[in-house]
Coordinates of C-alpha atoms in Angstrom, one line a residue:
X1 CA 19.0 38.7 1.9
X2 CA 21.3 39.6 4.8
X3 CA 24.8 38.3 5.3
X4 CA 23.7 36.2 8.2
X5 CA 20.9 34.6 6.1
X6 CA 23.3 34.0 3.2
X7 CA 25.8 32.4 5.5
X8 CA 23.1 30.2 7.1
X9 CA 22.0 29.1 3.6
X10 CA 25.6 28.4 2.5
X11 CA 26.2 26.5 5.8
X12 CA 23.1 24.4 5.3
X13 CA 24.2 23.5 1.8
X14 CA 27.8 22.7 3.0
X15 CA 26.7 20.4 5.8
X16 CA 23.7 18.8 4.2
X17 CA 23.5 15.1 4.9
X18 CA 23.3 14.2 1.3
X19 CA 26.4 14.4 -0.9
X20 CA 26.0 17.3 -3.4
X21 CA 28.2 18.6 -6.2
X22 CA 27.7 21.7 -8.4
X23 CA 29.1 21.8 -11.9
X24 CA 29.2 25.2 -13.6
X25 CA 27.9 25.7 -17.1
X26 CA 31.5 25.9 -18.2
X27 CA 32.1 22.4 -17.1
X28 CA 34.1 23.0 -13.9
X29 CA 33.5 21.6 -10.4
X30 CA 32.5 24.7 -8.5
X31 CA 31.2 23.2 -5.2
X32 CA 31.3 19.9 -3.3
X33 CA 29.9 19.8 0.2
X34 CA 31.4 18.0 3.2
X35 CA 29.4 14.8 2.6
X36 CA 30.5 14.6 -1.1
X37 CA 34.2 15.3 -0.3
X38 CA 34.2 12.6 2.4
X39 CA 32.3 10.0 0.3
X40 CA 34.2 10.5 -3.0
X41 CA 37.7 11.6 -1.7
X42 CA 37.4 15.0 -3.3
X43 CA 40.0 17.5 -2.1
X44 CA 39.6 21.3 -1.9
X45 CA 42.2 21.5 -4.7
X46 CA 39.7 19.7 -7.0
X47 CA 37.3 22.7 -6.8
X48 CA 37.6 24.7 -10.0
X49 CA 39.1 21.8 -12.0
X50 CA 37.3 20.6 -15.2
X51 CA 34.7 18.1 -14.1
X52 CA 35.6 15.6 -16.8
X53 CA 39.1 15.3 -15.4
X54 CA 37.8 14.0 -12.1
X55 CA 37.0 10.4 -11.4
X56 CA 33.7 11.3 -9.9
X57 CA 32.5 12.2 -13.4
X58 CA 32.4 8.6 -14.4
X59 CA 32.5 6.6 -11.1
X60 CA 30.3 5.3 -9.6
X61 CA 28.1 6.2 -12.6
X62 CA 28.7 8.1 -15.9
X63 CA 27.7 11.7 -15.1
X64 CA 29.2 13.7 -18.0
X65 CA 26.4 12.9 -20.5
X66 CA 23.7 13.4 -17.8
X67 CA 25.2 16.9 -17.0
X68 CA 25.2 17.8 -20.7
X69 CA 21.6 16.6 -21.1
X70 CA 20.4 18.5 -18.0
X71 CA 22.0 21.7 -19.3
X72 CA 20.7 21.1 -22.9
X73 CA 17.1 20.2 -22.0
X74 CA 16.9 22.3 -18.8
X75 CA 15.3 19.4 -16.9
X76 CA 16.1 17.1 -14.0
X77 CA 17.8 13.9 -14.9
X78 CA 17.3 10.9 -12.6
X79 CA 19.9 8.2 -12.9
X80 CA 18.2 5.9 -10.4
X81 CA 20.0 3.6 -7.9
X82 CA 23.7 2.9 -8.3
X83 CA 26.1 0.8 -6.1
X84 CA 29.3 2.4 -4.7
X85 CA 31.9 1.0 -2.4
X86 CA 34.1 3.7 -0.8
X87 CA 37.6 2.8 0.2
X88 CA 37.8 0.8 3.4
X89 CA 34.0 1.0 3.8
X90 CA 30.9 -1.0 3.1
X91 CA 29.0 -0.9 -0.2
X92 CA 26.3 1.8 -0.5
X93 CA 23.3 2.3 -2.7
X94 CA 22.9 5.9 -4.0
X95 CA 20.0 7.6 -5.7
X96 CA 21.6 10.0 -8.2
X97 CA 19.8 13.1 -9.6
X98 CA 21.2 15.9 -11.9
X99 CA 19.2 19.1 -11.3
X100 CA 19.7 22.2 -13.5
X101 CA 20.2 25.5 -11.7
X102 CA 18.4 28.4 -13.3
X103 CA 19.8 31.9 -13.2
X104 CA 17.9 35.2 -13.5
X105 CA 18.4 35.2 -17.2
X106 CA 17.7 32.6 -19.9
X107 CA 21.0 30.8 -19.3
X108 CA 21.5 28.2 -16.6
X109 CA 24.2 28.7 -13.9
X110 CA 25.0 25.0 -14.0
X111 CA 23.8 21.8 -12.5
X112 CA 23.5 20.3 -9.0
X113 CA 24.3 16.6 -8.6
X114 CA 22.7 15.0 -5.6
X115 CA 23.6 11.6 -4.2
X116 CA 20.8 10.4 -1.8
X117 CA 22.0 7.5 0.5
X118 CA 19.4 4.7 -0.1
X119 CA 21.5 1.9 1.4
X120 CA 19.1 1.3 4.2
X121 CA 16.1 1.1 1.9
X122 CA 18.0 -1.2 -0.6
X123 CA 18.8 -3.5 2.3
X124 CA 15.2 -3.6 3.4
X125 CA 14.1 -4.3 -0.1
X126 CA 16.6 -7.2 -0.4
X127 CA 15.4 -8.5 3.0
X128 CA 11.8 -8.2 1.8
X129 CA 12.6 -10.1 -1.4
X130 CA 14.2 -12.9 0.7
X131 CA 11.3 -13.1 3.0
X132 CA 8.9 -13.3 0.0
X133 CA 10.9 -16.2 -1.4
X134 CA 10.9 -18.0 2.0
X135 CA 7.2 -17.5 2.2
X136 CA 6.6 -18.9 -1.3
X137 CA 8.8 -21.9 -0.4
X138 CA 6.8 -22.4 2.9
X139 CA 3.6 -22.2 0.9
X140 CA 4.8 -24.9 -1.5
X141 CA 5.8 -27.1 1.4
X142 CA 2.4 -26.5 3.1
X143 CA 0.6 -27.4 -0.1
X144 CA 2.7 -30.6 -0.4
X145 CA 1.8 -31.4 3.2
X146 CA -1.9 -30.8 2.5
X147 CA -1.7 -33.2 -0.5
X148 CA 0.0 -35.8 1.7
X149 CA -2.6 -35.4 4.4
X150 CA -5.4 -35.9 1.8
X151 CA -3.7 -39.1 0.6
X152 CA -3.3 -40.3 4.2
X153 CA -7.0 -39.6 4.8
X154 CA -7.9 -41.8 1.9
X155 CA -5.7 -44.5 3.2
X156 CA -7.3 -44.2 6.6
X157 CA -10.8 -44.5 5.1
X158 CA -9.8 -47.7 3.3
X159 CA -8.2 -49.1 6.5
X160 CA -11.5 -48.2 8.3
X161 CA -13.4 -50.6 6.0
X162 CA -10.8 -53.3 6.6
X163 CA -10.2 -52.8 10.3
X164 CA -13.4 -52.2 12.3
X165 CA -11.4 -52.4 15.5
X166 CA -10.0 -49.0 14.8
X167 CA -13.4 -47.4 14.5
X168 CA -13.4 -46.0 18.0
X169 CA -10.0 -44.3 17.5
X170 CA -11.2 -42.8 14.3
X171 CA -14.4 -41.6 15.9
X172 CA -12.3 -39.9 18.6
X173 CA -10.2 -38.3 16.0
X174 CA -13.3 -37.1 14.2
X175 CA -14.6 -35.4 17.4
X176 CA -11.2 -33.6 17.7
X177 CA -11.5 -32.4 14.1
X178 CA -15.0 -31.1 14.8
X179 CA -13.7 -29.2 17.8
X180 CA -10.9 -27.7 15.6
X181 CA -13.5 -26.8 13.0
X182 CA -15.6 -25.0 15.5
X183 CA -12.5 -23.0 16.7
X184 CA -11.7 -22.2 13.0
X185 CA -15.2 -21.0 12.5
X186 CA -14.9 -18.8 15.5
X187 CA -11.6 -17.4 14.3
X188 CA -13.1 -16.8 10.9
X189 CA -15.9 -14.8 12.4
X190 CA -13.4 -12.7 14.4
X191 CA -11.4 -12.1 11.2
X192 CA -14.6 -11.0 9.4
X193 CA -15.4 -8.6 12.2
X194 CA -11.9 -7.1 12.0
X195 CA -12.2 -6.8 8.3
X196 CA -15.5 -4.9 8.6
X197 CA -13.9 -2.5 11.1
X198 CA -10.9 -2.0 8.8
X199 CA -13.3 -1.3 5.9
X200 CA -15.2 1.3 8.0
X201 CA -12.0 3.0 9.1
X202 CA -10.8 3.1 5.5
X203 CA -14.0 4.8 4.4
X204 CA -13.7 7.3 7.2
X205 CA -10.1 8.1 6.1
X206 CA -11.2 8.5 2.5
X207 CA -13.9 10.9 3.6
X208 CA -11.5 12.9 5.7
X209 CA -9.0 13.1 2.8
X210 CA -11.8 14.3 0.4
X211 CA -12.9 16.9 3.0
X212 CA -9.3 18.1 3.3
X213 CA -8.9 18.4 -0.4
X214 CA -12.2 20.3 -0.7
X215 CA -11.0 22.8 2.0
X216 CA -7.6 23.3 0.3
X217 CA -9.2 23.8 -3.1
X218 CA -11.8 26.3 -1.7
X219 CA -9.0 28.5 -0.4
X220 CA -8.4 29.8 -3.9
X221 CA -4.6 29.9 -3.6
X222 CA -1.8 27.5 -4.2
X223 CA -1.2 25.4 -1.0
X224 CA 1.6 23.0 -0.2
X225 CA 2.1 21.3 3.2
X226 CA 5.6 20.2 4.2
X227 CA 6.8 18.0 7.1
X228 CA 9.7 18.9 9.4
X229 CA 12.2 17.7 6.8
X230 CA 10.6 20.2 4.3
X231 CA 9.3 17.4 2.1
X232 CA 6.0 18.1 0.3
X233 CA 3.1 16.1 1.7
X234 CA 0.2 18.0 0.1
X235 CA 0.2 19.9 -3.3
X236 CA -3.3 21.2 -4.1
X237 CA -4.9 21.9 -7.6
X238 CA -4.2 25.6 -7.4
X239 CA -0.5 24.9 -6.9
X240 CA -0.6 22.7 -10.0
X241 CA -2.3 25.5 -12.0
X242 CA 0.2 28.1 -10.8
X243 CA 3.5 26.3 -11.4
X244 CA 2.6 23.6 -13.9
X245 CA 3.8 20.8 -11.7
X246 CA 1.5 17.9 -10.8
X247 CA 1.0 16.7 -7.3
X248 CA 2.4 13.3 -8.2
X249 CA 5.7 15.0 -9.2
X250 CA 5.9 17.3 -6.1
X251 CA 4.8 15.0 -3.2
X252 CA 7.7 13.5 -1.2
X253 CA 10.1 15.9 -2.9
X254 CA 12.1 18.5 -0.9
X255 CA 10.3 21.8 -1.4
X256 CA 13.6 23.7 -2.0
X257 CA 14.6 21.3 -4.8
X258 CA 11.4 21.8 -6.8
X259 CA 12.1 23.0 -10.4
X260 CA 9.3 25.6 -10.7
X261 CA 9.2 29.3 -11.6
X262 CA 9.4 30.3 -7.9
X263 CA 12.9 31.0 -6.4
X264 CA 12.4 28.4 -3.7
X265 CA 15.9 28.9 -2.3
X266 CA 14.6 32.2 -0.9
X267 CA 12.1 30.3 1.2
X268 CA 14.8 28.4 3.2
X269 CA 15.3 30.9 6.0
X270 CA 11.6 31.9 6.7
X271 CA 10.5 28.2 6.4
X272 CA 13.2 27.2 8.9
X273 CA 12.1 29.9 11.3
X274 CA 8.5 28.6 11.2
X275 CA 9.5 24.9 11.6
X276 CA 11.8 25.7 14.5
X277 CA 9.1 27.6 16.3
X278 CA 11.0 30.9 16.3
X279 CA 8.2 32.5 14.2
X280 CA 4.5 31.9 14.1
X281 CA 4.0 33.3 10.6
X282 CA 6.2 34.6 7.8
X283 CA 5.0 36.5 4.8
X284 CA 7.0 37.7 1.8
X285 CA 6.7 38.6 -1.9
X286 CA 8.9 37.1 -4.5
X287 CA 9.4 37.7 -8.2
X288 CA 8.4 34.5 -10.0
X289 CA 7.4 33.0 -13.4
X290 CA 4.1 31.1 -13.6
X291 CA 3.5 28.1 -15.7
X292 CA 2.4 30.3 -18.7
X293 CA 5.8 32.0 -18.6
X294 CA 4.4 35.3 -17.2
X295 CA 6.4 37.2 -14.6
X296 CA 4.4 37.7 -11.5
X297 CA 4.7 38.9 -7.9
X298 CA 4.0 35.8 -5.8
X299 CA 2.7 36.5 -2.3
X300 CA 3.9 33.8 0.1
X301 CA 2.5 33.1 3.6
X302 CA 4.1 30.4 5.8
X303 CA 2.2 29.0 8.7
X304 CA 3.2 26.4 11.3
X305 CA 1.3 23.1 11.7
X306 CA 1.1 21.4 15.1
X307 CA 2.5 17.9 15.4
X308 CA -0.6 16.7 17.3
X309 CA 1.2 15.9 20.5
X310 CA 0.6 17.5 23.9
X311 CA 3.9 19.4 23.9
X312 CA 2.7 21.8 21.1
X313 CA 5.7 21.1 18.9
X314 CA 5.7 22.2 15.2
X315 CA 5.2 19.1 13.0
X316 CA 5.3 20.9 9.6
X317 CA 4.3 24.0 7.8
X318 CA 1.7 25.2 5.3
X319 CA 2.9 27.4 2.5
X320 CA 0.2 29.6 0.8
X321 CA 1.2 30.9 -2.7
X322 CA -0.9 33.5 -4.4
X323 CA -0.5 35.1 -7.8
X324 CA -0.2 38.8 -7.0
X325 CA -0.2 41.8 -9.3
X326 CA 2.8 42.1 -11.5
X327 CA 5.1 45.1 -11.1
X328 CA 4.9 47.7 -14.0
X329 CA 8.5 46.9 -15.0
X330 CA 7.8 43.2 -15.1
X331 CA 4.6 43.7 -17.1
X332 CA 6.5 45.8 -19.6
X333 CA 9.2 43.2 -19.9
X334 CA 6.7 40.4 -20.6

């Protein structure tokens, strides 16, 4: 990797929108990007200090045990949503993840702690819950009104027997109700037509998805499709077989954050080049470890995907991953 590429990678990490910390395996804070320093009031003098001596290690959530667990078990630890109120600022909701950072050898370099800002989604969820409660209350009131209307109708029927003089008024009311019933019947037919169209479109979409999955499977290589934010949208069966990660675990995750045997950090520069349109194809070979623990040479091809608009902009990228032939020194080591 050239110095420019290394600087670009470090700059992307430094100015990433999500707050991120790196704790070394010796238990010291070795990195905090701009977002993390601003959010948690971390100074540059704190870099290099023991992590357990910093308030961020236990506020807004206990991180020390999670760091130890990630280093011990060599797996990602998800702490879920936590509430945090910065000084002189509104409360935020953060999704916290502790991700082990593998080195070339058996020992880990440390862990990365990522704080994803989920404040907007938490607010939307609270608003949704409030709307649901309001809807339930409105339904109860509507049901009560229906019960009252049924009682009133019975009273009107009794009054009709006693007061023949009101028969004409009741007959007029009956005609209005019949008209409303015809309108409701017409509306119901329209709703049934819309429902049939929706069912047909759903079937077409399912067939299209099945056809796409068949195409991706028939390629015979691992395929992942990412959007412009580099989040995984498709992860085919060959990719599962190659890295041992299921599609449900990979989809909607950032490609460069996946904990697989492929050094995904080395894909950052070529993937960015394809997504920005500066390159129409990138191909490279990386040393990797497949799901069986065997060292391989993985052939990577990155292709752009059009956004579907008339301007020809790139809407994402397709990454083809093929198990190549292992180098002699790798075969001997395994």
